Amino acid sequence: MIREAIEYIVDLGNTRKEMIDGQVYTTQRMHLVPEAVATSILVRSLSGLVEYLQSDFDTEDPLMIHVVSPTEVVVFDTLNRDFNRNVLIKATAMIPAISFDRWYDAEDFNIKLQSVFVKNEDRDVMLKVVGNIKEEAVNTVGDDGVSQSVVAKTGVASVGNVLVPNPVLLKPYRTFVEVDQPASDFIFRMKSGPSCALFEADGGAWKVQAMKNIKEYLQVALVKEFETGKLVIIA
């Protein structure tokens, strides 16, 4: 079909074609018109992605779900004649801002712990340490290279040395809120100021777990579509 179309176009003008060493050449340059691809829809949640796929709004053809990262999922169809794909919809997670490997003053760090981390035991211990540290005692920090101790309020009117937990197992909001936030190890450090910082210490393993959680969520939410062969998922 494509060959016939080219020959038809050639015959319309003064273009001449010749066979040289088994290859077809023309006397004028010809340009390929690419097949159009769709403009993708952007949603901010996995539930929005699920609703779209359940609607069969654009197509009933088989589709592939690609969990690209802990914060991005795309859905596309099969290759067209130009070996391009229609990316029909993309989900991008809205996550709160937090910078690791950065020092925060005690008050800002306290707020971050409460607003961008899922409540768990280690988070609550850190809140007690950071919330009770004495401002005038910041120079009495003890450090053996791994654990630290600071002078903090330990009662209504008493102060004492409190061991700073290290490492700590925390669950910051780093992926879609519909799935469980992966827990990972962090190095918790304090210095004069007082200032606090968290340093990631799991080598990025949380990303693999987050993508697995997304995949499992979609497999459950779209179980009927997977059973009929309409959807394929990779992560």
Short mmCIF file of C-alpha atoms in Angstrom, two decimals:
data_model
loop_
_atom_site.label_atom_id
_atom_site.label_comp_id
_atom_site.label_asym_id
_atom_site.label_seq_id
_atom_site.Cartn_x
_atom_site.Cartn_y
_atom_site.Cartn_z
CA MET A 1 0.00 0.00 0.00
CA ILE A 2 2.79 2.46 0.91
CA ARG A 3 4.75 1.55 -2.24
CA GLU A 4 1.70 2.20 -4.44
CA ALA A 5 1.12 5.56 -2.73
CA ILE A 6 4.70 6.65 -3.40
CA GLU A 7 4.45 5.64 -7.03
CA TYR A 8 1.20 7.61 -7.34
CA ILE A 9 2.79 10.75 -5.91
CA VAL A 10 5.78 10.37 -8.19
CA ASP A 11 3.53 10.13 -11.22
CA LEU A 12 1.75 13.39 -10.30
CA GLY A 13 4.79 15.58 -10.88
CA ASN A 14 8.04 15.66 -12.74
CA THR A 15 9.76 13.37 -10.29
CA ARG A 16 11.54 10.48 -11.92
CA LYS A 17 12.46 7.25 -10.20
CA GLU A 18 15.24 4.88 -11.16
CA MET A 19 16.55 1.55 -9.96
CA ILE A 20 20.28 1.61 -9.20
CA ASP A 21 22.04 -1.41 -7.73
CA GLY A 22 18.76 -2.78 -6.47
CA GLN A 23 17.71 0.48 -4.72
CA VAL A 24 14.92 2.83 -5.84
CA TYR A 25 15.98 6.49 -6.17
CA THR A 26 13.92 9.59 -7.06
CA THR A 27 15.06 12.87 -8.57
CA GLN A 28 13.32 14.94 -5.87
CA ARG A 29 13.30 14.68 -2.08
CA MET A 30 10.22 13.11 -0.52
CA HIS A 31 9.14 13.54 3.11
CA LEU A 32 7.37 11.08 5.37
CA VAL A 33 4.19 12.39 7.00
CA PRO A 34 4.18 10.90 10.53
CA GLU A 35 1.07 9.33 11.98
CA ALA A 36 -0.55 11.56 14.58
CA VAL A 37 -0.40 10.60 18.26
CA ALA A 38 -2.77 11.54 21.06
CA THR A 39 -2.27 14.31 23.61
CA SER A 40 -2.20 12.59 27.00
CA ILE A 41 -4.48 13.44 29.92
CA LEU A 42 -2.77 14.39 33.19
CA VAL A 43 -4.25 13.29 36.52
CA ARG A 44 -2.82 13.61 40.01
CA SER A 45 -4.02 10.39 41.64
CA LEU A 46 -4.17 6.67 41.03
CA SER A 47 -7.93 6.74 41.55
CA GLY A 48 -8.26 9.15 38.60
CA LEU A 49 -6.21 6.76 36.47
CA VAL A 50 -8.44 3.84 37.50
CA GLU A 51 -11.64 5.74 36.68
CA TYR A 52 -10.35 6.58 33.21
CA LEU A 53 -9.39 2.98 32.42
CA GLN A 54 -12.72 1.66 33.65
CA SER A 55 -14.63 4.11 31.45
CA ASP A 56 -13.37 2.83 28.06
CA PHE A 57 -13.70 6.48 27.04
CA ASP A 58 -11.12 6.54 24.24
CA THR A 59 -10.52 2.93 23.28
CA GLU A 60 -11.38 -0.66 24.07
CA ASP A 61 -8.10 -1.93 22.62
CA PRO A 62 -5.51 -3.55 24.91
CA LEU A 63 -3.39 -1.07 26.86
CA MET A 64 -0.19 -1.21 28.87
CA ILE A 65 0.30 0.43 32.27
CA HIS A 66 3.89 1.43 33.01
CA VAL A 67 4.82 2.28 36.60
CA VAL A 68 7.69 4.58 35.67
CA SER A 69 8.65 5.70 39.19
CA PRO A 70 7.14 6.15 42.67
CA THR A 71 5.52 9.37 41.42
CA GLU A 72 4.61 8.61 37.79
CA VAL A 73 2.41 6.08 35.96
CA VAL A 74 1.64 6.18 32.23
CA VAL A 75 -0.81 4.24 30.04
CA PHE A 76 -0.17 3.68 26.34
CA ASP A 77 -1.38 1.59 23.43
CA THR A 78 0.49 -0.57 20.90
CA LEU A 79 3.03 0.73 18.38
CA ASN A 80 1.69 2.52 15.32
CA ARG A 81 3.23 2.25 11.83
CA ASP A 82 5.96 4.77 12.81
CA PHE A 83 6.81 2.76 15.95
CA ASN A 84 5.39 5.47 18.21
CA ARG A 85 2.80 5.03 20.95
CA ASN A 86 -0.25 6.99 22.05
CA VAL A 87 0.26 7.90 25.72
CA LEU A 88 -3.39 8.21 26.66
CA ILE A 89 -3.09 9.22 30.31
CA LYS A 90 -0.38 10.02 32.82
CA ALA A 91 -0.68 10.08 36.63
CA THR A 92 1.77 12.25 38.58
CA ALA A 93 1.70 12.17 42.39
CA MET A 94 1.35 15.34 44.44
CA ILE A 95 3.74 14.96 47.37
CA PRO A 96 4.76 17.44 50.07
CA ALA A 97 8.15 19.09 49.79
CA ILE A 98 10.97 17.91 52.01
CA SER A 99 14.71 18.05 51.45
CA PHE A 100 16.94 15.38 52.93
CA ASP A 101 20.65 16.06 53.48
CA ARG A 102 19.62 19.55 54.59
CA TRP A 103 19.77 21.16 58.03
CA TYR A 104 16.57 22.57 59.55
CA ASP A 105 16.22 24.53 62.77
CA ALA A 106 14.46 22.60 65.53
CA GLU A 107 11.06 24.28 65.04
CA ASP A 108 10.94 23.76 61.26
CA PHE A 109 12.12 20.18 61.70
CA ASN A 110 9.39 19.53 64.26
CA ILE A 111 6.78 20.79 61.80
CA LYS A 112 8.20 18.65 58.99
CA LEU A 113 8.07 15.53 61.15
CA GLN A 114 4.39 16.07 61.86
CA SER A 115 3.29 17.16 58.38
CA VAL A 116 5.19 15.05 55.85
CA PHE A 117 5.81 11.76 57.70
CA VAL A 118 3.40 8.96 58.51
CA LYS A 119 3.05 8.50 62.27
CA ASN A 120 5.15 5.63 63.63
CA GLU A 121 7.25 4.83 66.69
CA ASP A 122 10.55 6.33 65.55
CA ARG A 123 8.88 9.53 64.38
CA ASP A 124 7.27 9.98 67.81
CA VAL A 125 10.60 9.43 69.58
CA MET A 126 12.25 12.05 67.39
CA LEU A 127 9.45 14.51 68.11
CA LYS A 128 10.07 14.13 71.85
CA VAL A 129 13.80 14.73 71.43
CA VAL A 130 13.48 17.71 69.07
CA GLY A 131 10.54 19.23 70.95
CA ASN A 132 12.26 19.13 74.35
CA ILE A 133 15.86 20.10 73.55
CA LYS A 134 17.07 23.04 75.63
CA GLU A 135 18.17 26.02 73.57
CA GLU A 136 20.93 26.97 76.00
CA ALA A 137 22.37 23.46 76.02
CA VAL A 138 23.22 23.10 72.35
CA ASN A 139 26.94 23.10 73.06
CA THR A 140 26.70 20.05 75.30
CA VAL A 141 25.93 17.65 72.49
CA GLY A 142 27.70 14.29 72.90
CA ASP A 143 28.70 12.33 69.81
CA ASP A 144 30.51 9.01 69.35
CA GLY A 145 30.21 9.11 65.55
CA VAL A 146 27.06 7.01 65.46
CA SER A 147 24.78 8.00 68.34
CA GLN A 148 24.34 11.49 69.75
CA SER A 149 23.05 12.72 73.08
CA VAL A 150 21.67 16.15 73.89
CA VAL A 151 20.51 17.93 77.01
CA ALA A 152 16.71 17.96 76.90
CA LYS A 153 13.77 18.37 79.23
CA THR A 154 12.90 14.95 80.62
CA GLY A 155 10.16 16.01 83.01
CA VAL A 156 8.17 18.98 84.20
CA ALA A 157 11.20 20.73 85.64
CA SER A 158 14.15 18.46 85.07
CA VAL A 159 16.74 18.07 82.34
CA GLY A 160 18.95 15.16 81.40
CA ASN A 161 20.99 13.57 78.66
CA VAL A 162 18.70 12.04 76.04
CA LEU A 163 19.99 9.59 73.44
CA VAL A 164 19.18 10.64 69.89
CA PRO A 165 17.92 7.55 67.98
CA ASN A 166 20.05 6.47 65.06
CA PRO A 167 19.33 5.13 62.51
CA VAL A 168 15.58 5.77 62.44
CA LEU A 169 12.91 3.95 60.44
CA LEU A 170 10.57 6.55 58.91
CA LYS A 171 7.77 6.71 56.33
CA PRO A 172 7.81 10.08 54.54
CA TYR A 173 5.13 10.82 51.94
CA ARG A 174 7.05 10.03 48.74
CA THR A 175 4.51 8.29 46.51
CA PHE A 176 0.77 8.30 45.73
CA VAL A 177 -1.35 8.67 48.88
CA GLU A 178 -3.57 5.73 47.86
CA VAL A 179 -0.76 3.25 48.57
CA ASP A 180 1.26 2.44 51.67
CA GLN A 181 4.27 4.73 52.08
CA PRO A 182 7.47 2.62 52.15
CA ALA A 183 9.51 2.73 55.35
CA SER A 184 13.25 3.24 55.06
CA ASP A 185 16.26 3.94 57.26
CA PHE A 186 17.55 7.47 57.82
CA ILE A 187 20.58 8.81 59.65
CA PHE A 188 19.36 11.45 62.12
CA ARG A 189 21.90 14.08 63.12
CA MET A 190 21.84 17.22 65.22
CA LYS A 191 24.29 20.09 65.61
CA SER A 192 24.57 23.42 67.37
CA GLY A 193 21.79 25.83 66.61
CA PRO A 194 20.07 23.54 67.39
CA SER A 195 19.74 22.13 63.85
CA CYS A 196 18.51 18.75 62.66
CA ALA A 197 18.88 16.77 59.45
CA LEU A 198 17.94 13.42 57.96
CA PHE A 199 20.15 11.53 55.53
CA GLU A 200 18.77 8.67 53.42
CA ALA A 201 20.42 5.35 54.25
CA ASP A 202 18.66 2.62 52.27
CA GLY A 203 20.33 3.02 48.89
CA GLY A 204 17.03 3.88 47.20
CA ALA A 205 15.40 0.51 47.99
CA TRP A 206 12.22 2.36 49.00
CA LYS A 207 11.63 3.26 45.35
CA VAL A 208 11.38 -0.39 44.33
CA GLN A 209 8.92 -1.06 47.16
CA ALA A 210 6.84 2.00 46.27
CA MET A 211 6.53 0.89 42.64
CA LYS A 212 5.54 -2.60 43.81
CA ASN A 213 2.84 -1.06 46.03
CA ILE A 214 1.48 0.95 43.08
CA LYS A 215 1.40 -2.14 40.87
CA GLU A 216 -0.47 -4.16 43.50
CA TYR A 217 -2.97 -1.35 44.05
CA LEU A 218 -3.78 -1.13 40.34
CA GLN A 219 -4.04 -4.91 39.97
CA VAL A 220 -6.69 -4.98 42.70
CA ALA A 221 -8.57 -1.87 41.55
CA LEU A 222 -8.64 -3.04 37.91
CA VAL A 223 -8.97 -6.76 38.47
CA LYS A 224 -11.78 -7.18 35.89
CA GLU A 225 -9.83 -5.37 33.20
CA PHE A 226 -6.76 -7.53 33.83
CA GLU A 227 -8.82 -10.73 33.77
CA THR A 228 -10.26 -9.89 30.33
CA GLY A 229 -6.80 -9.19 28.91
CA LYS A 230 -7.51 -5.52 28.31
CA LEU A 231 -4.60 -4.38 30.48
CA VAL A 232 -0.96 -5.35 30.95
CA ILE A 233 1.20 -3.80 33.69
CA ILE A 234 4.95 -3.45 34.12
CA ALA A 235 6.90 -1.82 36.94
#
